[in-house]
Amino acid sequence: MAAKRIDGRAIAAQIQAELAARVAALKTRGVTPGLAFVRVGEDPASKVYVGRKEKACAELGIISETHVLPEKTSEAELLALLAKLNANVRLHGILVQAPLPKQISESTVFSTVLPQKDVDGFHPVNVGKLMLGDATGFRPCTPAGVMELLARSGVKTDGAEVVVLGRGNIVGKPLAALLCQKGKGANATVTICHSATRDIKTHCLRADILIAAMGVAEFVKADMVKPGAVVIDVGVNRVPDANSKTGTKLVGDVAFAAVEKVAGLITPNPGGVGPMTIAMLLQNTVRAAENSIN
Ligand code: GUN
């Protein structure tokens, strides 16, 4: 039997409806949440992602401003802009879209955004709080979105074998840390697999919950999935497609058509994790605005 699909768009819409009430409450107290986006260069995927985030902010009543800097921008120029955004009291959140051009150190940039405005959850203070299970920090949006998807889909993580494919700082590592925290909606036994892992398939076949976040198109095949497992696809990969007008198409890290026949529950892609990343960014921004007056 084909797996049930997790409707990420519907779950994200439900979260946005909940946030709308919080935005309205803030406005009665004279505060409109404000978020600054910073994009450096013309990476096509980053343009699309930032565009979607701007639109979601406008729909919820968050004021956003976008700063687009040229590809050749120096690190010092970007840090100077961040100093201004940090000092602007109307801005509760700042998001610098990754990847950045090679002359700019991402870790320096992420450490420069004030932790209380770091709605991306990339500042070392917020990364540390995540590791410590301290809920006062901001969680990075994609891992937080996956946790929320699992919780709102009724997936039992307590004691579950979870395999995370990918060890990146944006998804794999923080997601693994969230899943193994002691507490409701977590408490899982987590294995991280990466490019040096021997026999990934054996690990995958043990997973009650398999999360693909390594950025390899359709890496997870049907014979790597335990029948009935929950499969979450975080990947976004552009691949050649002779049938499309643009000559390319987007696919996830999961070979969806085949895996859907084996899994019990699966995220479609698009329409699974992507909308949740945006919902979590909105949630972090609303919380940053609330923190600014509480
Ligand atoms: N690039 C890919 N994912 C993200 C994200 O969640 N935040 C930022 N800032 N850049 C990204």
Tab-separated table of C-alpha atoms and ligand atoms in Angstrom:
chain	number	residue	atom	x	y	z
A	1	MET	CA	0.000	0.000	0.000
A	2	ALA	CA	1.289	3.501	-0.815
A	3	ALA	CA	2.486	5.617	2.096
A	4	LYS	CA	0.328	8.342	3.582
A	5	ARG	CA	1.640	11.772	2.640
A	6	ILE	CA	2.500	14.467	5.159
A	7	ASP	CA	1.003	17.721	3.897
A	8	GLY	CA	3.653	20.295	4.832
A	9	ARG	CA	1.718	23.120	3.198
A	10	ALA	CA	-1.374	22.455	5.325
A	11	ILE	CA	0.634	22.164	8.550
A	12	ALA	CA	2.548	25.363	7.739
A	13	ALA	CA	-0.744	27.168	7.032
A	14	GLN	CA	-2.071	26.055	10.428
A	15	ILE	CA	1.064	27.431	12.146
A	16	GLN	CA	0.752	30.710	10.226
A	17	ALA	CA	-2.881	31.030	11.370
A	18	GLU	CA	-1.712	30.570	14.983
A	19	LEU	CA	0.991	33.191	14.457
A	20	ALA	CA	-1.500	35.683	13.026
A	21	ALA	CA	-3.123	35.962	16.469
A	22	ARG	CA	0.273	36.675	18.054
A	23	VAL	CA	1.073	39.325	15.432
A	24	ALA	CA	-2.313	40.971	16.108
A	25	ALA	CA	-1.584	40.970	19.875
A	26	LEU	CA	1.813	42.574	19.241
A	27	LYS	CA	0.221	45.262	17.100
A	28	THR	CA	-2.190	46.190	19.905
A	29	ARG	CA	0.957	46.857	21.961
A	30	GLY	CA	2.396	49.065	19.225
A	31	VAL	CA	4.897	46.545	17.871
A	32	THR	CA	5.032	45.310	14.292
A	33	PRO	CA	7.520	42.460	13.836
A	34	GLY	CA	10.347	43.483	11.494
A	35	LEU	CA	12.760	41.226	9.624
A	36	ALA	CA	15.756	42.112	7.436
A	37	PHE	CA	16.935	39.816	4.670
A	38	VAL	CA	20.457	40.082	3.316
A	39	ARG	CA	21.377	38.424	0.046
A	40	VAL	CA	24.868	38.644	-1.470
A	41	GLY	CA	25.250	37.916	-5.181
A	42	GLU	CA	22.794	36.463	-7.653
A	43	ASP	CA	22.562	32.788	-6.699
A	44	PRO	CA	19.270	31.790	-8.414
A	45	ALA	CA	18.127	29.443	-5.626
A	46	SER	CA	18.794	32.091	-2.949
A	47	LYS	CA	16.721	34.611	-4.933
A	48	VAL	CA	13.787	32.185	-4.987
A	49	TYR	CA	14.100	31.319	-1.293
A	50	VAL	CA	14.335	34.933	-0.143
A	51	GLY	CA	11.411	35.855	-2.431
A	52	ARG	CA	9.231	33.180	-0.797
A	53	LYS	CA	10.196	34.324	2.683
A	54	GLU	CA	9.420	37.988	1.839
A	55	LYS	CA	5.980	36.972	0.547
A	56	ALA	CA	5.221	34.930	3.670
A	57	CYS	CA	6.204	37.894	5.884
A	58	ALA	CA	3.893	40.221	3.964
A	59	GLU	CA	0.981	37.775	4.271
A	60	LEU	CA	1.425	37.567	8.047
A	61	GLY	CA	1.910	41.321	8.604
A	62	ILE	CA	5.639	41.159	9.342
A	63	ILE	CA	7.469	44.146	7.835
A	64	SER	CA	10.494	42.989	5.870
A	65	GLU	CA	13.301	44.759	4.075
A	66	THR	CA	15.755	43.100	1.716
A	67	HIS	CA	19.352	44.195	1.188
A	68	VAL	CA	20.922	42.844	-1.989
A	69	LEU	CA	24.694	43.253	-2.167
A	70	PRO	CA	26.935	42.570	-5.180
A	71	GLU	CA	28.801	39.265	-5.532
A	72	LYS	CA	32.138	41.087	-4.948
A	73	THR	CA	31.096	42.560	-1.573
A	74	SER	CA	33.874	42.278	1.002
A	75	GLU	CA	33.346	40.716	4.400
A	76	ALA	CA	33.975	44.105	6.045
A	77	GLU	CA	31.192	45.714	3.951
A	78	LEU	CA	28.738	42.995	4.929
A	79	LEU	CA	29.709	43.251	8.606
A	80	ALA	CA	29.194	47.049	8.444
A	81	LEU	CA	25.644	46.503	7.132
A	82	LEU	CA	24.977	43.951	9.887
A	83	ALA	CA	26.120	46.459	12.531
A	84	LYS	CA	23.460	48.887	11.269
A	85	LEU	CA	20.762	46.209	11.192
A	86	ASN	CA	21.728	45.034	14.690
A	87	ALA	CA	21.273	48.604	15.957
A	88	ASN	CA	17.896	49.174	14.278
A	89	VAL	CA	15.195	48.736	16.959
A	90	ARG	CA	12.438	48.273	14.362
A	91	LEU	CA	14.145	45.086	13.175
A	92	HIS	CA	13.589	42.072	15.428
A	93	GLY	CA	15.207	39.531	13.104
A	94	ILE	CA	18.063	39.406	10.597
A	95	LEU	CA	18.592	36.636	8.042
A	96	VAL	CA	21.697	36.434	5.860
A	97	GLN	CA	20.916	33.944	3.125
A	98	ALA	CA	23.555	31.236	2.619
A	99	PRO	CA	25.590	30.355	0.620
A	100	LEU	CA	27.802	33.433	0.683
A	101	PRO	CA	30.571	34.239	-1.852
A	102	LYS	CA	33.904	32.627	-1.014
A	103	GLN	CA	35.627	35.849	0.183
A	104	ILE	CA	33.139	36.026	3.099
A	105	SER	CA	33.317	33.719	6.113
A	106	GLU	CA	29.843	32.401	6.930
A	107	SER	CA	30.798	31.671	10.510
A	108	THR	CA	32.031	35.260	11.026
A	109	VAL	CA	28.794	36.590	9.531
A	110	PHE	CA	26.539	34.319	11.576
A	111	SER	CA	28.440	35.275	14.759
A	112	THR	CA	27.962	38.980	14.015
A	113	VAL	CA	24.149	38.952	13.967
A	114	LEU	CA	23.019	39.622	17.545
A	115	PRO	CA	21.843	36.352	19.146
A	116	GLN	CA	18.477	37.965	20.030
A	117	LYS	CA	17.945	38.843	16.338
A	118	ASP	CA	19.314	35.554	15.006
A	119	VAL	CA	16.025	34.095	13.752
A	120	ASP	CA	18.054	31.629	11.639
A	121	GLY	CA	19.455	30.011	14.795
A	122	PHE	CA	23.023	30.029	13.451
A	123	HIS	CA	24.779	32.214	16.075
A	124	PRO	CA	27.063	30.154	18.363
A	125	VAL	CA	24.969	31.215	21.379
A	126	ASN	CA	21.836	29.759	19.788
A	127	VAL	CA	23.697	26.653	18.564
A	128	GLY	CA	24.959	26.160	22.135
A	129	LYS	CA	21.488	26.614	23.621
A	130	LEU	CA	20.119	24.038	21.177
A	131	MET	CA	22.754	21.522	22.291
A	132	LEU	CA	21.912	22.246	25.933
A	133	GLY	CA	18.163	21.910	25.376
A	134	ASP	CA	17.679	25.545	26.427
A	135	ALA	CA	14.405	26.642	24.804
A	136	THR	CA	15.223	30.356	25.147
A	137	GLY	CA	17.424	30.110	22.045
A	138	PHE	CA	16.293	30.209	18.435
A	139	ARG	CA	16.264	26.844	16.661
A	140	PRO	CA	17.352	26.780	13.009
A	141	CYS	CA	14.309	26.829	10.764
A	142	THR	CA	14.598	23.622	8.747
A	143	PRO	CA	15.383	21.317	11.699
A	144	ALA	CA	12.661	23.027	13.758
A	145	GLY	CA	10.273	22.548	10.838
A	146	VAL	CA	11.021	18.829	10.637
A	147	MET	CA	10.426	18.441	14.404
A	148	GLU	CA	7.113	20.274	14.091
A	149	LEU	CA	6.065	18.158	11.077
A	150	LEU	CA	6.737	14.971	13.012
A	151	ALA	CA	4.893	16.208	16.107
A	152	ARG	CA	1.861	17.502	14.213
A	153	SER	CA	1.674	14.293	12.133
A	154	GLY	CA	1.491	12.191	15.319
A	155	VAL	CA	4.840	10.452	14.685
A	156	LYS	CA	6.172	8.838	17.864
A	157	THR	CA	9.847	9.750	18.256
A	158	ASP	CA	10.229	8.487	21.831
A	159	GLY	CA	12.639	5.526	21.665
A	160	ALA	CA	12.444	5.480	17.855
A	161	GLU	CA	15.474	4.639	15.717
A	162	VAL	CA	16.116	7.740	13.635
A	163	VAL	CA	18.689	7.876	10.858
A	164	VAL	CA	19.709	11.344	9.646
A	165	LEU	CA	21.542	11.375	6.322
A	166	GLY	CA	23.800	14.443	6.244
A	167	ARG	CA	25.877	16.262	8.847
A	168	GLY	CA	25.635	19.868	7.669
A	169	ASN	CA	25.460	22.753	10.143
A	170	ILE	CA	22.129	23.985	8.733
A	171	VAL	CA	20.156	20.725	8.923
A	172	GLY	CA	21.811	17.387	9.768
A	173	LYS	CA	23.770	18.246	12.910
A	174	PRO	CA	21.160	20.457	14.644
A	175	LEU	CA	18.333	18.093	13.694
A	176	ALA	CA	20.149	15.118	15.209
A	177	ALA	CA	20.737	17.165	18.385
A	178	LEU	CA	17.034	18.097	18.631
A	179	LEU	CA	15.869	14.521	18.073
A	180	CYS	CA	17.990	13.057	20.866
A	181	GLN	CA	17.085	15.693	23.493
A	182	LYS	CA	15.326	14.360	26.562
A	183	GLY	CA	11.732	15.506	26.253
A	184	LYS	CA	8.390	15.304	24.526
A	185	GLY	CA	8.531	15.059	20.734
A	186	ALA	CA	12.198	13.985	20.850
A	187	ASN	CA	13.889	11.242	22.916
A	188	ALA	CA	14.966	9.303	19.821
A	189	THR	CA	17.998	7.080	19.247
A	190	VAL	CA	19.817	8.951	16.493
A	191	THR	CA	22.409	7.851	13.949
A	192	ILE	CA	24.014	10.416	11.644
A	193	CYS	CA	25.298	9.026	8.342
A	194	HIS	CA	27.639	10.985	6.052
A	195	SER	CA	30.038	10.609	3.160
A	196	ALA	CA	32.476	8.495	5.214
A	197	THR	CA	29.821	6.153	6.641
A	198	ARG	CA	30.323	2.491	5.725
A	199	ASP	CA	27.249	0.640	4.434
A	200	ILE	CA	24.670	3.411	4.681
A	201	LYS	CA	21.945	1.040	3.476
A	202	THR	CA	22.255	-1.159	6.586
A	203	HIS	CA	21.798	1.904	8.806
A	204	CYS	CA	18.829	3.133	6.752
A	205	LEU	CA	17.060	-0.214	6.899
A	206	ARG	CA	17.071	-0.005	10.722
A	207	ALA	CA	15.357	3.380	10.742
A	208	ASP	CA	11.813	3.879	12.005
A	209	ILE	CA	12.275	7.474	10.843
A	210	LEU	CA	14.627	8.184	7.940
A	211	ILE	CA	15.556	11.818	7.272
A	212	ALA	CA	17.414	12.634	4.061
A	213	ALA	CA	19.351	15.909	4.194
A	214	MET	CA	22.589	15.285	2.361
A	215	GLY	CA	21.845	17.041	-0.924
A	216	VAL	CA	22.241	14.094	-3.312
A	217	ALA	CA	19.427	13.782	-5.838
A	218	GLU	CA	17.191	10.744	-5.201
A	219	PHE	CA	19.831	9.043	-3.044
A	220	VAL	CA	17.326	7.104	-0.937
A	221	LYS	CA	15.994	4.170	-2.933
A	222	ALA	CA	13.115	1.845	-2.038
A	223	ASP	CA	15.453	-0.989	-0.979
A	224	MET	CA	16.996	1.289	1.681
A	225	VAL	CA	13.714	1.834	3.523
A	226	LYS	CA	12.176	-0.379	6.194
A	227	PRO	CA	8.554	-1.166	5.244
A	228	GLY	CA	6.231	1.236	7.070
A	229	ALA	CA	9.000	3.709	8.014
A	230	VAL	CA	8.501	7.481	8.162
A	231	VAL	CA	10.560	9.168	5.417
A	232	ILE	CA	11.318	12.900	5.523
A	233	ASP	CA	12.942	14.465	2.459
A	234	VAL	CA	14.824	17.717	3.128
A	235	GLY	CA	16.740	17.755	-0.165
A	236	VAL	CA	16.394	20.288	-2.982
A	237	ASN	CA	18.493	19.321	-6.019
A	238	ARG	CA	18.371	20.684	-9.558
A	239	VAL	CA	18.867	17.941	-12.162
A	240	PRO	CA	18.718	17.867	-15.993
A	241	ASP	CA	15.266	17.153	-17.450
A	242	ALA	CA	14.813	16.951	-21.221
A	243	ASN	CA	11.008	17.175	-20.819
A	244	SER	CA	11.006	20.530	-19.048
A	245	LYS	CA	11.093	23.934	-20.777
A	246	THR	CA	14.023	25.049	-18.629
A	247	GLY	CA	15.913	21.802	-19.244
A	248	THR	CA	16.064	21.111	-15.496
A	249	LYS	CA	13.790	20.079	-12.640
A	250	LEU	CA	13.950	19.988	-8.847
A	251	VAL	CA	14.073	16.669	-7.029
A	252	GLY	CA	14.634	15.722	-3.414
A	253	ASP	CA	17.103	13.348	-1.778
A	254	VAL	CA	14.477	10.578	-1.925
A	255	ALA	CA	13.439	8.616	-5.021
A	256	PHE	CA	9.827	9.464	-4.162
A	257	ALA	CA	7.811	7.307	-6.598
A	258	ALA	CA	9.512	4.067	-5.546
A	259	VAL	CA	9.995	4.888	-1.839
A	260	GLU	CA	6.335	5.884	-1.469
A	261	LYS	CA	5.403	2.239	-2.124
A	262	VAL	CA	7.472	1.021	0.859
A	263	ALA	CA	7.226	3.808	3.462
A	264	GLY	CA	4.324	4.234	5.894
A	265	LEU	CA	4.389	8.027	5.943
A	266	ILE	CA	6.337	10.316	3.620
A	267	THR	CA	6.833	14.004	2.842
A	268	PRO	CA	6.181	14.996	-0.756
A	269	ASN	CA	8.821	17.245	-2.267
A	270	PRO	CA	7.883	20.023	-2.948
A	271	GLY	CA	5.123	20.495	-0.384
A	272	GLY	CA	6.763	18.784	2.597
A	273	VAL	CA	9.622	20.345	4.544
A	274	GLY	CA	10.014	23.550	2.452
A	275	PRO	CA	6.869	25.351	3.683
A	276	MET	CA	7.762	24.390	7.258
A	277	THR	CA	11.142	26.136	7.035
A	278	ILE	CA	9.314	29.356	6.205
A	279	ALA	CA	6.721	28.836	8.953
A	280	MET	CA	9.517	28.411	11.517
A	281	LEU	CA	11.240	31.596	10.307
A	282	LEU	CA	7.978	33.480	10.845
A	283	GLN	CA	7.601	31.879	14.274
A	284	ASN	CA	11.142	32.822	15.331
A	285	THR	CA	10.581	36.393	14.119
A	286	VAL	CA	7.315	36.748	16.035
A	287	ARG	CA	9.043	35.391	19.141
A	288	ALA	CA	11.956	37.819	18.691
A	289	ALA	CA	9.435	40.681	18.536
A	290	GLU	CA	7.623	39.401	21.640
A	291	ASN	CA	10.961	39.084	23.478
A	292	SER	CA	11.742	42.705	22.646
A	293	ILE	CA	8.876	43.945	24.836
A	294	ASN	CA	8.592	41.206	27.483
B	1	GUN	N1	20.422	28.500	2.923
B	1	GUN	C1	19.818	27.294	2.933
B	1	GUN	N2	19.016	27.166	4.015
B	1	GUN	C2	19.130	28.324	4.707
B	1	GUN	C3	18.532	28.796	5.910
B	1	GUN	O1	17.750	28.125	6.584
B	1	GUN	N3	18.887	30.059	6.285
B	1	GUN	C4	19.775	30.809	5.563
B	1	GUN	N4	20.077	32.000	6.039
B	1	GUN	N5	20.341	30.394	4.460
B	1	GUN	C5	20.009	29.155	4.024
